[in-house]
PDB file of C-alpha atoms in Angstrom:
ATOM      1  CA  MET A   1      36.278 -20.218  12.462  1.00  0.00           C
ATOM      2  CA  LEU A   2      36.392 -23.430  10.343  1.00  0.00           C
ATOM      3  CA  SER A   3      36.870 -23.863   6.662  1.00  0.00           C
ATOM      4  CA  ILE A   4      33.691 -24.216   4.429  1.00  0.00           C
ATOM      5  CA  GLU A   5      34.698 -27.836   3.880  1.00  0.00           C
ATOM      6  CA  LYS A   6      34.817 -28.471   7.745  1.00  0.00           C
ATOM      7  CA  TYR A   7      31.308 -26.816   8.114  1.00  0.00           C
ATOM      8  CA  GLN A   8      29.995 -29.082   5.359  1.00  0.00           C
ATOM      9  CA  GLU A   9      31.641 -32.222   6.923  1.00  0.00           C
ATOM     10  CA  GLU A  10      30.169 -31.334  10.293  1.00  0.00           C
ATOM     11  CA  PHE A  11      26.778 -30.793   8.874  1.00  0.00           C
ATOM     12  CA  VAL A  12      26.689 -34.011   6.743  1.00  0.00           C
ATOM     13  CA  LYS A  13      27.813 -35.971   9.823  1.00  0.00           C
ATOM     14  CA  TYR A  14      24.803 -34.349  11.777  1.00  0.00           C
ATOM     15  CA  LEU A  15      22.486 -35.028   8.803  1.00  0.00           C
ATOM     16  CA  GLU A  16      23.446 -38.714   8.855  1.00  0.00           C
ATOM     17  CA  GLU A  17      22.739 -39.092  12.397  1.00  0.00           C
ATOM     18  CA  TYR A  18      19.337 -37.437  11.785  1.00  0.00           C
ATOM     19  CA  SER A  19      18.332 -39.641   8.853  1.00  0.00           C
ATOM     20  CA  ASN A  20      16.901 -42.905   9.757  1.00  0.00           C
ATOM     21  CA  PHE A  21      14.578 -45.504   8.196  1.00  0.00           C
ATOM     22  CA  LYS A  22      11.372 -45.232  10.226  1.00  0.00           C
ATOM     23  CA  GLU A  23       8.041 -46.802   9.354  1.00  0.00           C
ATOM     24  CA  PRO A  24       6.192 -46.403   7.029  1.00  0.00           C
ATOM     25  CA  LYS A  25       9.069 -46.845   4.603  1.00  0.00           C
ATOM     26  CA  GLY A  26       6.952 -45.414   1.848  1.00  0.00           C
ATOM     27  CA  LEU A  27       6.960 -42.094   3.610  1.00  0.00           C
ATOM     28  CA  TYR A  28      10.542 -41.931   4.919  1.00  0.00           C
ATOM     29  CA  GLU A  29      12.624 -43.651   2.203  1.00  0.00           C
ATOM     30  CA  PRO A  30      12.012 -40.851  -0.245  1.00  0.00           C
ATOM     31  CA  ILE A  31      13.010 -38.229   2.418  1.00  0.00           C
ATOM     32  CA  ASP A  32      16.228 -40.034   3.158  1.00  0.00           C
ATOM     33  CA  TYR A  33      16.796 -40.336  -0.666  1.00  0.00           C
ATOM     34  CA  ILE A  34      16.502 -36.626  -1.371  1.00  0.00           C
ATOM     35  CA  LEU A  35      18.390 -35.497   1.669  1.00  0.00           C
ATOM     36  CA  GLY A  36      21.201 -37.956   0.749  1.00  0.00           C
ATOM     37  CA  LEU A  37      21.623 -36.692  -2.780  1.00  0.00           C
ATOM     38  CA  GLY A  38      24.201 -34.216  -1.727  1.00  0.00           C
ATOM     39  CA  GLY A  39      24.136 -30.710  -3.361  1.00  0.00           C
ATOM     40  CA  LYS A  40      26.064 -27.764  -2.192  1.00  0.00           C
ATOM     41  CA  ARG A  41      24.594 -27.549   1.254  1.00  0.00           C
ATOM     42  CA  LEU A  42      24.923 -23.843   0.939  1.00  0.00           C
ATOM     43  CA  ARG A  43      22.171 -22.665   3.349  1.00  0.00           C
ATOM     44  CA  PRO A  44      23.188 -24.924   6.357  1.00  0.00           C
ATOM     45  CA  VAL A  45      26.749 -24.036   5.939  1.00  0.00           C
ATOM     46  CA  LEU A  46      25.842 -20.410   5.992  1.00  0.00           C
ATOM     47  CA  THR A  47      23.846 -20.981   9.303  1.00  0.00           C
ATOM     48  CA  LEU A  48      26.711 -22.571  10.949  1.00  0.00           C
ATOM     49  CA  MET A  49      29.250 -20.071   9.662  1.00  0.00           C
ATOM     50  CA  THR A  50      27.042 -17.167  10.874  1.00  0.00           C
ATOM     51  CA  ALA A  51      26.779 -18.568  14.343  1.00  0.00           C
ATOM     52  CA  ASP A  52      30.562 -18.819  14.375  1.00  0.00           C
ATOM     53  CA  ILE A  53      31.065 -15.295  13.038  1.00  0.00           C
ATOM     54  CA  PHE A  54      28.945 -13.881  15.897  1.00  0.00           C
ATOM     55  CA  ASN A  55      30.938 -15.726  18.547  1.00  0.00           C
ATOM     56  CA  GLY A  56      28.393 -18.505  19.147  1.00  0.00           C
ATOM     57  CA  ASP A  57      29.018 -22.260  19.214  1.00  0.00           C
ATOM     58  CA  TYR A  58      28.238 -23.465  15.664  1.00  0.00           C
ATOM     59  CA  LYS A  59      27.272 -26.904  17.148  1.00  0.00           C
ATOM     60  CA  LYS A  60      24.438 -25.294  18.758  1.00  0.00           C
ATOM     61  CA  ALA A  61      23.201 -24.094  15.272  1.00  0.00           C
ATOM     62  CA  LEU A  62      23.118 -27.574  13.866  1.00  0.00           C
ATOM     63  CA  ASN A  63      19.499 -28.032  14.419  1.00  0.00           C
ATOM     64  CA  ALA A  64      18.550 -24.741  12.817  1.00  0.00           C
ATOM     65  CA  ALA A  65      20.862 -25.563   9.877  1.00  0.00           C
ATOM     66  CA  LEU A  66      19.201 -28.958   9.496  1.00  0.00           C
ATOM     67  CA  SER A  67      15.776 -27.271   9.565  1.00  0.00           C
ATOM     68  CA  VAL A  68      16.769 -24.962   6.644  1.00  0.00           C
ATOM     69  CA  GLU A  69      18.204 -27.966   4.675  1.00  0.00           C
ATOM     70  CA  VAL A  70      15.162 -30.162   5.230  1.00  0.00           C
ATOM     71  CA  PHE A  71      12.704 -27.170   4.266  1.00  0.00           C
ATOM     72  CA  HIS A  72      14.862 -26.420   1.177  1.00  0.00           C
ATOM     73  CA  ASN A  73      14.648 -30.067   0.021  1.00  0.00           C
ATOM     74  CA  PHE A  74      10.901 -30.195   0.790  1.00  0.00           C
ATOM     75  CA  SER A  75      10.488 -27.201  -1.622  1.00  0.00           C
ATOM     76  CA  LEU A  76      12.633 -28.932  -4.300  1.00  0.00           C
ATOM     77  CA  VAL A  77      10.500 -32.163  -4.088  1.00  0.00           C
ATOM     78  CA  HIS A  78       7.349 -30.164  -4.718  1.00  0.00           C
ATOM     79  CA  ASP A  79       8.909 -27.859  -7.237  1.00  0.00           C
ATOM     80  CA  ASP A  80      10.151 -30.942  -9.227  1.00  0.00           C
ATOM     81  CA  ILE A  81       6.575 -32.155  -9.286  1.00  0.00           C
ATOM     82  CA  MET A  82       5.197 -28.849 -10.591  1.00  0.00           C
ATOM     83  CA  ASP A  83       7.934 -28.562 -13.182  1.00  0.00           C
ATOM     84  CA  ASP A  84       7.822 -32.213 -14.120  1.00  0.00           C
ATOM     85  CA  ALA A  85      11.567 -32.255 -13.830  1.00  0.00           C
ATOM     86  CA  PRO A  86      13.182 -35.706 -14.316  1.00  0.00           C
ATOM     87  CA  LEU A  87      16.540 -35.059 -12.699  1.00  0.00           C
ATOM     88  CA  ARG A  88      17.781 -33.467  -9.442  1.00  0.00           C
ATOM     89  CA  ARG A  89      21.521 -33.327  -8.639  1.00  0.00           C
ATOM     90  CA  GLY A  90      21.968 -35.727 -11.540  1.00  0.00           C
ATOM     91  CA  GLU A  91      19.764 -38.388 -10.189  1.00  0.00           C
ATOM     92  CA  LYS A  92      15.988 -39.223 -10.548  1.00  0.00           C
ATOM     93  CA  THR A  93      13.641 -36.687  -8.887  1.00  0.00           C
ATOM     94  CA  VAL A  94      11.524 -38.166  -5.956  1.00  0.00           C
ATOM     95  CA  HIS A  95       8.223 -38.331  -8.060  1.00  0.00           C
ATOM     96  CA  GLU A  96      10.112 -40.058 -10.934  1.00  0.00           C
ATOM     97  CA  LYS A  97      11.787 -42.748  -8.603  1.00  0.00           C
ATOM     98  CA  TRP A  98       8.543 -43.270  -6.820  1.00  0.00           C
ATOM     99  CA  ASP A  99       5.335 -41.433  -7.924  1.00  0.00           C
ATOM    100  CA  ILE A 100       3.601 -38.068  -7.599  1.00  0.00           C
ATOM    101  CA  ASN A 101       1.542 -39.009  -4.497  1.00  0.00           C
ATOM    102  CA  THR A 102       4.748 -40.090  -2.675  1.00  0.00           C
ATOM    103  CA  GLY A 103       6.439 -36.842  -3.561  1.00  0.00           C
ATOM    104  CA  ILE A 104       3.438 -34.768  -2.271  1.00  0.00           C
ATOM    105  CA  LEU A 105       3.070 -36.624   0.991  1.00  0.00           C
ATOM    106  CA  SER A 106       6.823 -37.044   1.729  1.00  0.00           C
ATOM    107  CA  GLY A 107       7.233 -33.415   0.960  1.00  0.00           C
ATOM    108  CA  ASP A 108       4.565 -32.521   3.403  1.00  0.00           C
ATOM    109  CA  ALA A 109       6.207 -34.573   6.115  1.00  0.00           C
ATOM    110  CA  MET A 110       9.471 -32.753   5.518  1.00  0.00           C
ATOM    111  CA  LEU A 111       7.818 -29.313   6.181  1.00  0.00           C
ATOM    112  CA  ILE A 112       6.665 -30.666   9.399  1.00  0.00           C
ATOM    113  CA  MET A 113       9.962 -32.095  10.389  1.00  0.00           C
ATOM    114  CA  ALA A 114      11.694 -28.833   9.659  1.00  0.00           C
ATOM    115  CA  TYR A 115       9.493 -26.952  12.074  1.00  0.00           C
ATOM    116  CA  GLN A 116       9.950 -29.638  14.742  1.00  0.00           C
ATOM    117  CA  LEU A 117      13.677 -29.169  14.806  1.00  0.00           C
ATOM    118  CA  PHE A 118      13.371 -25.688  16.534  1.00  0.00           C
ATOM    119  CA  GLU A 119      11.769 -27.529  19.516  1.00  0.00           C
ATOM    120  CA  ASN A 120      15.480 -28.270  20.535  1.00  0.00           C
ATOM    121  CA  TYR A 121      15.934 -24.637  21.485  1.00  0.00           C
ATOM    122  CA  GLU A 122      14.915 -22.742  24.634  1.00  0.00           C
ATOM    123  CA  SER A 123      11.738 -20.753  24.507  1.00  0.00           C
ATOM    124  CA  THR A 124      13.049 -17.274  23.344  1.00  0.00           C
ATOM    125  CA  THR A 125      15.282 -18.653  20.661  1.00  0.00           C
ATOM    126  CA  PHE A 126      12.564 -21.115  19.487  1.00  0.00           C
ATOM    127  CA  GLN A 127       9.992 -18.297  19.147  1.00  0.00           C
ATOM    128  CA  SER A 128      12.578 -16.034  17.114  1.00  0.00           C
ATOM    129  CA  LEU A 129      13.482 -18.990  14.916  1.00  0.00           C
ATOM    130  CA  ALA A 130       9.864 -20.077  14.349  1.00  0.00           C
ATOM    131  CA  LYS A 131       8.696 -16.604  13.633  1.00  0.00           C
ATOM    132  CA  LEU A 132      11.469 -16.122  10.911  1.00  0.00           C
ATOM    133  CA  PHE A 133      10.832 -19.643   9.565  1.00  0.00           C
ATOM    134  CA  GLY A 134       7.007 -18.981   9.225  1.00  0.00           C
ATOM    135  CA  LYS A 135       7.598 -15.652   7.344  1.00  0.00           C
ATOM    136  CA  THR A 136      10.296 -17.239   5.032  1.00  0.00           C
ATOM    137  CA  ALA A 137       8.299 -20.369   4.293  1.00  0.00           C
ATOM    138  CA  LEU A 138       5.224 -18.352   3.183  1.00  0.00           C
ATOM    139  CA  GLU A 139       7.426 -16.020   1.009  1.00  0.00           C
ATOM    140  CA  VAL A 140       8.956 -19.135  -0.673  1.00  0.00           C
ATOM    141  CA  CYS A 141       5.420 -20.331  -1.522  1.00  0.00           C
ATOM    142  CA  GLU A 142       4.538 -16.794  -2.776  1.00  0.00           C
ATOM    143  CA  GLY A 143       7.734 -16.851  -5.022  1.00  0.00           C
ATOM    144  CA  GLN A 144       6.800 -20.279  -6.425  1.00  0.00           C
ATOM    145  CA  GLN A 145       3.347 -18.951  -7.359  1.00  0.00           C
ATOM    146  CA  TYR A 146       4.873 -15.947  -9.008  1.00  0.00           C
ATOM    147  CA  ASP A 147       7.004 -18.361 -10.998  1.00  0.00           C
ATOM    148  CA  VAL A 148       3.959 -20.361 -12.144  1.00  0.00           C
ATOM    149  CA  ASP A 149       1.993 -17.136 -13.017  1.00  0.00           C
ATOM    150  CA  PHE A 150       4.939 -15.877 -15.184  1.00  0.00           C
ATOM    151  CA  GLU A 151       4.766 -19.028 -17.402  1.00  0.00           C
ATOM    152  CA  THR A 152       1.521 -17.849 -18.912  1.00  0.00           C
ATOM    153  CA  ARG A 153       2.158 -13.984 -18.857  1.00  0.00           C
ATOM    154  CA  ASN A 154       3.800 -12.218 -21.668  1.00  0.00           C
ATOM    155  CA  ASP A 155       4.221  -8.922 -19.860  1.00  0.00           C
ATOM    156  CA  VAL A 156       6.546  -9.874 -16.921  1.00  0.00           C
ATOM    157  CA  THR A 157       8.782  -7.066 -16.007  1.00  0.00           C
ATOM    158  CA  ILE A 158      12.508  -7.262 -14.693  1.00  0.00           C
ATOM    159  CA  PRO A 159      11.415  -5.812 -11.326  1.00  0.00           C
ATOM    160  CA  GLU A 160       8.708  -8.525 -11.027  1.00  0.00           C
ATOM    161  CA  TYR A 161      11.264 -11.128 -11.926  1.00  0.00           C
ATOM    162  CA  LEU A 162      13.669  -9.956  -9.369  1.00  0.00           C
ATOM    163  CA  LYS A 163      10.891  -9.932  -6.605  1.00  0.00           C
ATOM    164  CA  MET A 164       9.995 -13.545  -7.668  1.00  0.00           C
ATOM    165  CA  ILE A 165      13.524 -14.858  -7.215  1.00  0.00           C
ATOM    166  CA  GLU A 166      13.903 -12.816  -4.046  1.00  0.00           C
ATOM    167  CA  TYR A 167      10.895 -14.668  -2.499  1.00  0.00           C
ATOM    168  CA  LYS A 168      11.555 -18.065  -4.038  1.00  0.00           C
ATOM    169  CA  THR A 169      15.243 -18.224  -3.317  1.00  0.00           C
ATOM    170  CA  ALA A 170      16.971 -15.302  -1.725  1.00  0.00           C
ATOM    171  CA  VAL A 171      14.796 -14.951   1.505  1.00  0.00           C
ATOM    172  CA  LEU A 172      15.865 -18.463   2.489  1.00  0.00           C
ATOM    173  CA  VAL A 173      19.569 -17.718   2.167  1.00  0.00           C
ATOM    174  CA  GLY A 174      18.954 -14.535   4.215  1.00  0.00           C
ATOM    175  CA  ALA A 175      17.110 -16.447   6.703  1.00  0.00           C
ATOM    176  CA  ALA A 176      19.652 -19.220   6.960  1.00  0.00           C
ATOM    177  CA  MET A 177      22.186 -16.672   7.988  1.00  0.00           C
ATOM    178  CA  LYS A 178      19.844 -14.802  10.362  1.00  0.00           C
ATOM    179  CA  MET A 179      19.098 -18.215  12.091  1.00  0.00           C
ATOM    180  CA  GLY A 180      22.768 -18.603  12.803  1.00  0.00           C
ATOM    181  CA  ALA A 181      22.901 -15.015  14.257  1.00  0.00           C
ATOM    182  CA  ILE A 182      19.760 -15.774  16.485  1.00  0.00           C
ATOM    183  CA  VAL A 183      21.244 -18.849  17.855  1.00  0.00           C
ATOM    184  CA  ALA A 184      24.428 -16.786  18.567  1.00  0.00           C
ATOM    185  CA  HIS A 185      22.411 -14.246  20.409  1.00  0.00           C
ATOM    186  CA  ALA A 186      23.654 -11.433  18.080  1.00  0.00           C
ATOM    187  CA  SER A 187      22.197  -8.082  18.383  1.00  0.00           C
ATOM    188  CA  GLU A 188      19.001  -7.250  16.462  1.00  0.00           C
ATOM    189  CA  ASP A 189      20.844  -4.912  14.071  1.00  0.00           C
ATOM    190  CA  ASP A 190      23.433  -7.553  13.305  1.00  0.00           C
ATOM    191  CA  GLN A 191      20.762 -10.119  12.634  1.00  0.00           C
ATOM    192  CA  ASN A 192      19.062  -7.859  10.241  1.00  0.00           C
ATOM    193  CA  ASN A 193      22.159  -6.827   8.462  1.00  0.00           C
ATOM    194  CA  ILE A 194      23.408 -10.433   8.050  1.00  0.00           C
ATOM    195  CA  TYR A 195      19.995 -11.114   6.665  1.00  0.00           C
ATOM    196  CA  GLU A 196      20.313  -8.501   3.996  1.00  0.00           C
ATOM    197  CA  PHE A 197      23.656  -9.818   3.144  1.00  0.00           C
ATOM    198  CA  GLY A 198      22.255 -13.274   2.581  1.00  0.00           C
ATOM    199  CA  ARG A 199      19.240 -11.950   0.682  1.00  0.00           C
ATOM    200  CA  ASN A 200      21.280  -9.930  -1.865  1.00  0.00           C
ATOM    201  CA  LEU A 201      23.836 -12.857  -2.206  1.00  0.00           C
ATOM    202  CA  GLY A 202      20.793 -15.108  -2.760  1.00  0.00           C
ATOM    203  CA  ILE A 203      19.403 -12.977  -5.628  1.00  0.00           C
ATOM    204  CA  ALA A 204      22.986 -13.004  -7.196  1.00  0.00           C
ATOM    205  CA  PHE A 205      23.011 -16.818  -6.605  1.00  0.00           C
ATOM    206  CA  GLN A 206      19.672 -17.458  -8.305  1.00  0.00           C
ATOM    207  CA  LEU A 207      20.773 -15.163 -11.367  1.00  0.00           C
ATOM    208  CA  GLN A 208      23.760 -17.276 -11.610  1.00  0.00           C
ATOM    209  CA  ASP A 209      21.694 -20.532 -11.501  1.00  0.00           C
ATOM    210  CA  ASP A 210      19.592 -18.922 -14.340  1.00  0.00           C
ATOM    211  CA  TYR A 211      22.733 -18.392 -16.363  1.00  0.00           C
ATOM    212  CA  LEU A 212      24.112 -21.841 -15.690  1.00  0.00           C
ATOM    213  CA  ASP A 213      20.810 -23.322 -16.658  1.00  0.00           C
ATOM    214  CA  ALA A 214      21.443 -22.111 -20.173  1.00  0.00           C
ATOM    215  CA  PHE A 215      25.208 -22.138 -20.351  1.00  0.00           C
ATOM    216  CA  GLY A 216      26.409 -24.602 -17.736  1.00  0.00           C
ATOM    217  CA  ASP A 217      28.187 -27.807 -18.296  1.00  0.00           C
ATOM    218  CA  PRO A 218      25.691 -30.832 -18.131  1.00  0.00           C
ATOM    219  CA  LYS A 219      28.391 -32.875 -16.409  1.00  0.00           C
ATOM    220  CA  THR A 220      28.738 -30.496 -13.492  1.00  0.00           C
ATOM    221  CA  PHE A 221      25.383 -28.661 -13.345  1.00  0.00           C
ATOM    222  CA  GLY A 222      23.397 -31.558 -12.034  1.00  0.00           C
ATOM    223  CA  LYS A 223      20.193 -30.552 -13.706  1.00  0.00           C
ATOM    224  CA  GLN A 224      19.092 -30.690 -17.259  1.00  0.00           C
ATOM    225  CA  VAL A 225      20.763 -27.843 -19.018  1.00  0.00           C
ATOM    226  CA  GLY A 226      18.124 -25.693 -20.801  1.00  0.00           C
ATOM    227  CA  GLY A 227      15.328 -26.815 -18.579  1.00  0.00           C
ATOM    228  CA  ASP A 228      14.251 -23.240 -18.074  1.00  0.00           C
ATOM    229  CA  ILE A 229      14.089 -22.804 -21.827  1.00  0.00           C
ATOM    230  CA  ILE A 230      12.046 -26.034 -22.319  1.00  0.00           C
ATOM    231  CA  GLU A 231       9.657 -24.842 -19.693  1.00  0.00           C
ATOM    232  CA  ASN A 232       9.300 -21.462 -21.365  1.00  0.00           C
ATOM    233  CA  LYS A 233      10.396 -19.683 -18.152  1.00  0.00           C
ATOM    234  CA  LYS A 234      10.722 -15.937 -18.170  1.00  0.00           C
ATOM    235  CA  THR A 235      14.243 -15.766 -16.785  1.00  0.00           C
ATOM    236  CA  TYR A 236      16.330 -12.725 -16.509  1.00  0.00           C
ATOM    237  CA  LEU A 237      18.119 -13.891 -19.551  1.00  0.00           C
ATOM    238  CA  TYR A 238      14.827 -14.009 -21.486  1.00  0.00           C
ATOM    239  CA  LEU A 239      13.497 -10.746 -20.307  1.00  0.00           C
ATOM    240  CA  LYS A 240      16.815  -8.915 -20.947  1.00  0.00           C
ATOM    241  CA  ALA A 241      16.915 -10.497 -24.421  1.00  0.00           C
ATOM    242  CA  LEU A 242      13.426  -9.135 -25.118  1.00  0.00           C
ATOM    243  CA  GLU A 243      14.506  -5.732 -23.840  1.00  0.00           C
ATOM    244  CA  PHE A 244      17.598  -5.564 -26.115  1.00  0.00           C
ATOM    245  CA  SER A 245      15.922  -6.794 -29.245  1.00  0.00           C
ATOM    246  CA  ASN A 246      14.310  -5.124 -32.161  1.00  0.00           C
ATOM    247  CA  GLU A 247      10.614  -5.702 -32.843  1.00  0.00           C
ATOM    248  CA  SER A 248      11.032  -8.624 -35.284  1.00  0.00           C
ATOM    249  CA  ASP A 249      13.600 -10.391 -33.083  1.00  0.00           C
ATOM    250  CA  ARG A 250      11.321  -9.913 -29.996  1.00  0.00           C
ATOM    251  CA  LEU A 251       8.485 -11.521 -31.983  1.00  0.00           C
ATOM    252  CA  GLU A 252      10.725 -14.418 -32.981  1.00  0.00           C
ATOM    253  CA  LEU A 253      11.908 -15.002 -29.529  1.00  0.00           C
ATOM    254  CA  SER A 254       8.446 -14.842 -28.098  1.00  0.00           C
ATOM    255  CA  GLN A 255       7.238 -17.443 -30.633  1.00  0.00           C
ATOM    256  CA  LEU A 256      10.182 -19.683 -29.851  1.00  0.00           C
ATOM    257  CA  PHE A 257       9.243 -19.562 -26.061  1.00  0.00           C
ATOM    258  CA  GLU A 258       5.690 -20.477 -27.032  1.00  0.00           C
ATOM    259  CA  SER A 259       6.626 -23.454 -29.065  1.00  0.00           C
ATOM    260  CA  ASN A 260       6.988 -27.095 -27.811  1.00  0.00           C
ATOM    261  CA  PRO A 261       8.951 -28.746 -30.695  1.00  0.00           C
ATOM    262  CA  GLU A 262       9.865 -32.415 -30.518  1.00  0.00           C
ATOM    263  CA  ASN A 263      13.494 -31.731 -30.714  1.00  0.00           C
ATOM    264  CA  VAL A 264      14.005 -29.538 -27.651  1.00  0.00           C
ATOM    265  CA  ASN A 265      17.794 -29.265 -28.325  1.00  0.00           C
ATOM    266  CA  THR A 266      17.117 -27.066 -31.353  1.00  0.00           C
ATOM    267  CA  LYS A 267      15.013 -24.742 -29.246  1.00  0.00           C
ATOM    268  CA  ILE A 268      17.634 -24.551 -26.504  1.00  0.00           C
ATOM    269  CA  GLU A 269      20.293 -23.753 -29.005  1.00  0.00           C
ATOM    270  CA  LEU A 270      18.268 -20.951 -30.777  1.00  0.00           C
ATOM    271  CA  ALA A 271      17.480 -19.394 -27.365  1.00  0.00           C
ATOM    272  CA  LYS A 272      21.033 -19.358 -26.400  1.00  0.00           C
ATOM    273  CA  GLN A 273      22.043 -17.728 -29.638  1.00  0.00           C
ATOM    274  CA  PHE A 274      19.440 -14.968 -28.825  1.00  0.00           C
ATOM    275  CA  PHE A 275      20.941 -14.639 -25.308  1.00  0.00           C
ATOM    276  CA  VAL A 276      24.372 -14.216 -26.633  1.00  0.00           C
ATOM    277  CA  SER A 277      23.736 -11.994 -29.695  1.00  0.00           C
ATOM    278  CA  THR A 278      21.508  -9.500 -27.877  1.00  0.00           C
ATOM    279  CA  GLY A 279      23.878  -9.017 -25.052  1.00  0.00           C
ATOM    280  CA  SER A 280      21.506 -10.619 -22.450  1.00  0.00           C
ATOM    281  CA  ALA A 281      24.032 -13.253 -21.327  1.00  0.00           C
ATOM    282  CA  GLN A 282      26.534 -10.254 -20.589  1.00  0.00           C
ATOM    283  CA  ALA A 283      23.979  -8.304 -18.785  1.00  0.00           C
ATOM    284  CA  THR A 284      23.018 -11.281 -16.643  1.00  0.00           C
ATOM    285  CA  LYS A 285      26.663 -11.643 -15.701  1.00  0.00           C
ATOM    286  CA  GLU A 286      26.771  -7.908 -14.789  1.00  0.00           C
ATOM    287  CA  ALA A 287      23.559  -8.228 -12.657  1.00  0.00           C
ATOM    288  CA  ILE A 288      25.114 -11.123 -10.727  1.00  0.00           C
ATOM    289  CA  GLU A 289      28.078  -8.865 -10.095  1.00  0.00           C
ATOM    290  CA  GLU A 290      25.981  -5.945  -9.012  1.00  0.00           C
ATOM    291  CA  PHE A 291      23.927  -7.942  -6.425  1.00  0.00           C
ATOM    292  CA  THR A 292      27.160  -9.437  -5.118  1.00  0.00           C
ATOM    293  CA  LYS A 293      28.574  -5.991  -4.610  1.00  0.00           C
ATOM    294  CA  GLN A 294      25.352  -4.947  -2.783  1.00  0.00           C
ATOM    295  CA  ALA A 295      25.692  -7.781  -0.463  1.00  0.00           C
ATOM    296  CA  PHE A 296      29.274  -6.954   0.292  1.00  0.00           C
ATOM    297  CA  SER A 297      28.521  -3.221   0.909  1.00  0.00           C
ATOM    298  CA  GLY A 298      26.176  -4.321   3.729  1.00  0.00           C
ATOM    299  CA  LEU A 299      28.967  -6.049   5.528  1.00  0.00           C
ATOM    300  CA  GLU A 300      30.387  -2.756   6.691  1.00  0.00           C
ATOM    301  CA  ALA A 301      27.630  -2.305   9.339  1.00  0.00           C
ATOM    302  CA  LEU A 302      28.238  -5.638  10.964  1.00  0.00           C
ATOM    303  CA  ASN A 303      29.852  -5.617  14.338  1.00  0.00           C
ATOM    304  CA  ILE A 304      32.486  -8.241  13.534  1.00  0.00           C
ATOM    305  CA  SER A 305      36.265  -8.145  12.803  1.00  0.00           C
ATOM    306  CA  GLU A 306      37.681  -7.254   9.350  1.00  0.00           C
ATOM    307  CA  ASP A 307      39.023 -10.832   9.082  1.00  0.00           C
ATOM    308  CA  LYS A 308      35.468 -12.254   9.434  1.00  0.00           C
ATOM    309  CA  LYS A 309      34.117  -9.719   6.863  1.00  0.00           C
ATOM    310  CA  HIS A 310      36.848 -10.837   4.501  1.00  0.00           C
ATOM    311  CA  LEU A 311      35.740 -14.521   4.994  1.00  0.00           C
ATOM    312  CA  LEU A 312      32.176 -13.565   4.081  1.00  0.00           C
ATOM    313  CA  LYS A 313      33.438 -11.734   0.954  1.00  0.00           C
ATOM    314  CA  THR A 314      35.623 -14.729  -0.072  1.00  0.00           C
ATOM    315  CA  PHE A 315      32.525 -17.012   0.409  1.00  0.00           C
ATOM    316  CA  GLY A 316      30.520 -14.839  -1.822  1.00  0.00           C
ATOM    317  CA  ASN A 317      33.044 -14.527  -4.620  1.00  0.00           C
ATOM    318  CA  ASN A 318      33.566 -18.328  -4.573  1.00  0.00           C
ATOM    319  CA  LEU A 319      29.896 -18.935  -4.876  1.00  0.00           C
ATOM    320  CA  MET A 320      29.509 -16.483  -7.754  1.00  0.00           C
ATOM    321  CA  ASN A 321      32.304 -18.143  -9.648  1.00  0.00           C
ATOM    322  CA  ARG A 322      30.874 -21.622  -9.389  1.00  0.00           C
ATOM    323  CA  THR A 323      29.931 -23.896 -12.267  1.00  0.00           C
ATOM    324  CA  VAL A 324      27.510 -26.244 -10.511  1.00  0.00           C
TER     325      VAL A 324
END
């Protein structure tokens, strides 16, 4: 087993070899740009690590890991267009640096490129990876649509929100890990169990992302802090604040999220005060911890050593204690 940093290093090296300036530049330069912006590289690292955990050669999982990363960044390019987001990882989003049409077309190309990477595997592995990829990609789109729908709904429930983040974020984390298990030829039970570990960890990860969107440090978070509040997103923080509020406070919070003031900083600060005073911020922290525990509980069924289970737990704990 390698360190997380070593997996990241190996993946970035492979990514740099994959990135090239093909023609037409208007299509491929934005792809190289978004792939080169860095980020946590969480999903590809999980693919490589999982292949190693099941005694496979992590280098054979590099194409699957790259597919996951290319697809993830494709979804970010299109999400940023839909959200009209100015920043991604502290830099201009693709549609801001170029234009919306470029973002749409380059994103489309990335989706195709992600699928093509499976062609580097023999037929049985290709089929398993492609089947999982197709299922996951469609679920991510469904999650994005739920997210869009929730912006204009005032009756979103906590279970609906959790389903949305499961599809939009968590299934790709689960799939990244299962792909590593597939490449390593792990048993079907182990493939499914490591998927569940990743899925639960992915839900916790997104809840943590929601929390950091409101309470993160702008210098380390990489995105516009308070972006969810500006966009009136019905996050876990918001839904819990409604649940814990009295009638008058619920009305005030709802009206705040329907407003579009010129000074967005005031809106952000008022929303954060609601999140803290109602106990919503604390409840979100507790939910993050609960889904992390659920992820860890699923490790017991895995046919791997205790040392490897400990490694996965350490990774999960570090992920939930992040500030970026």
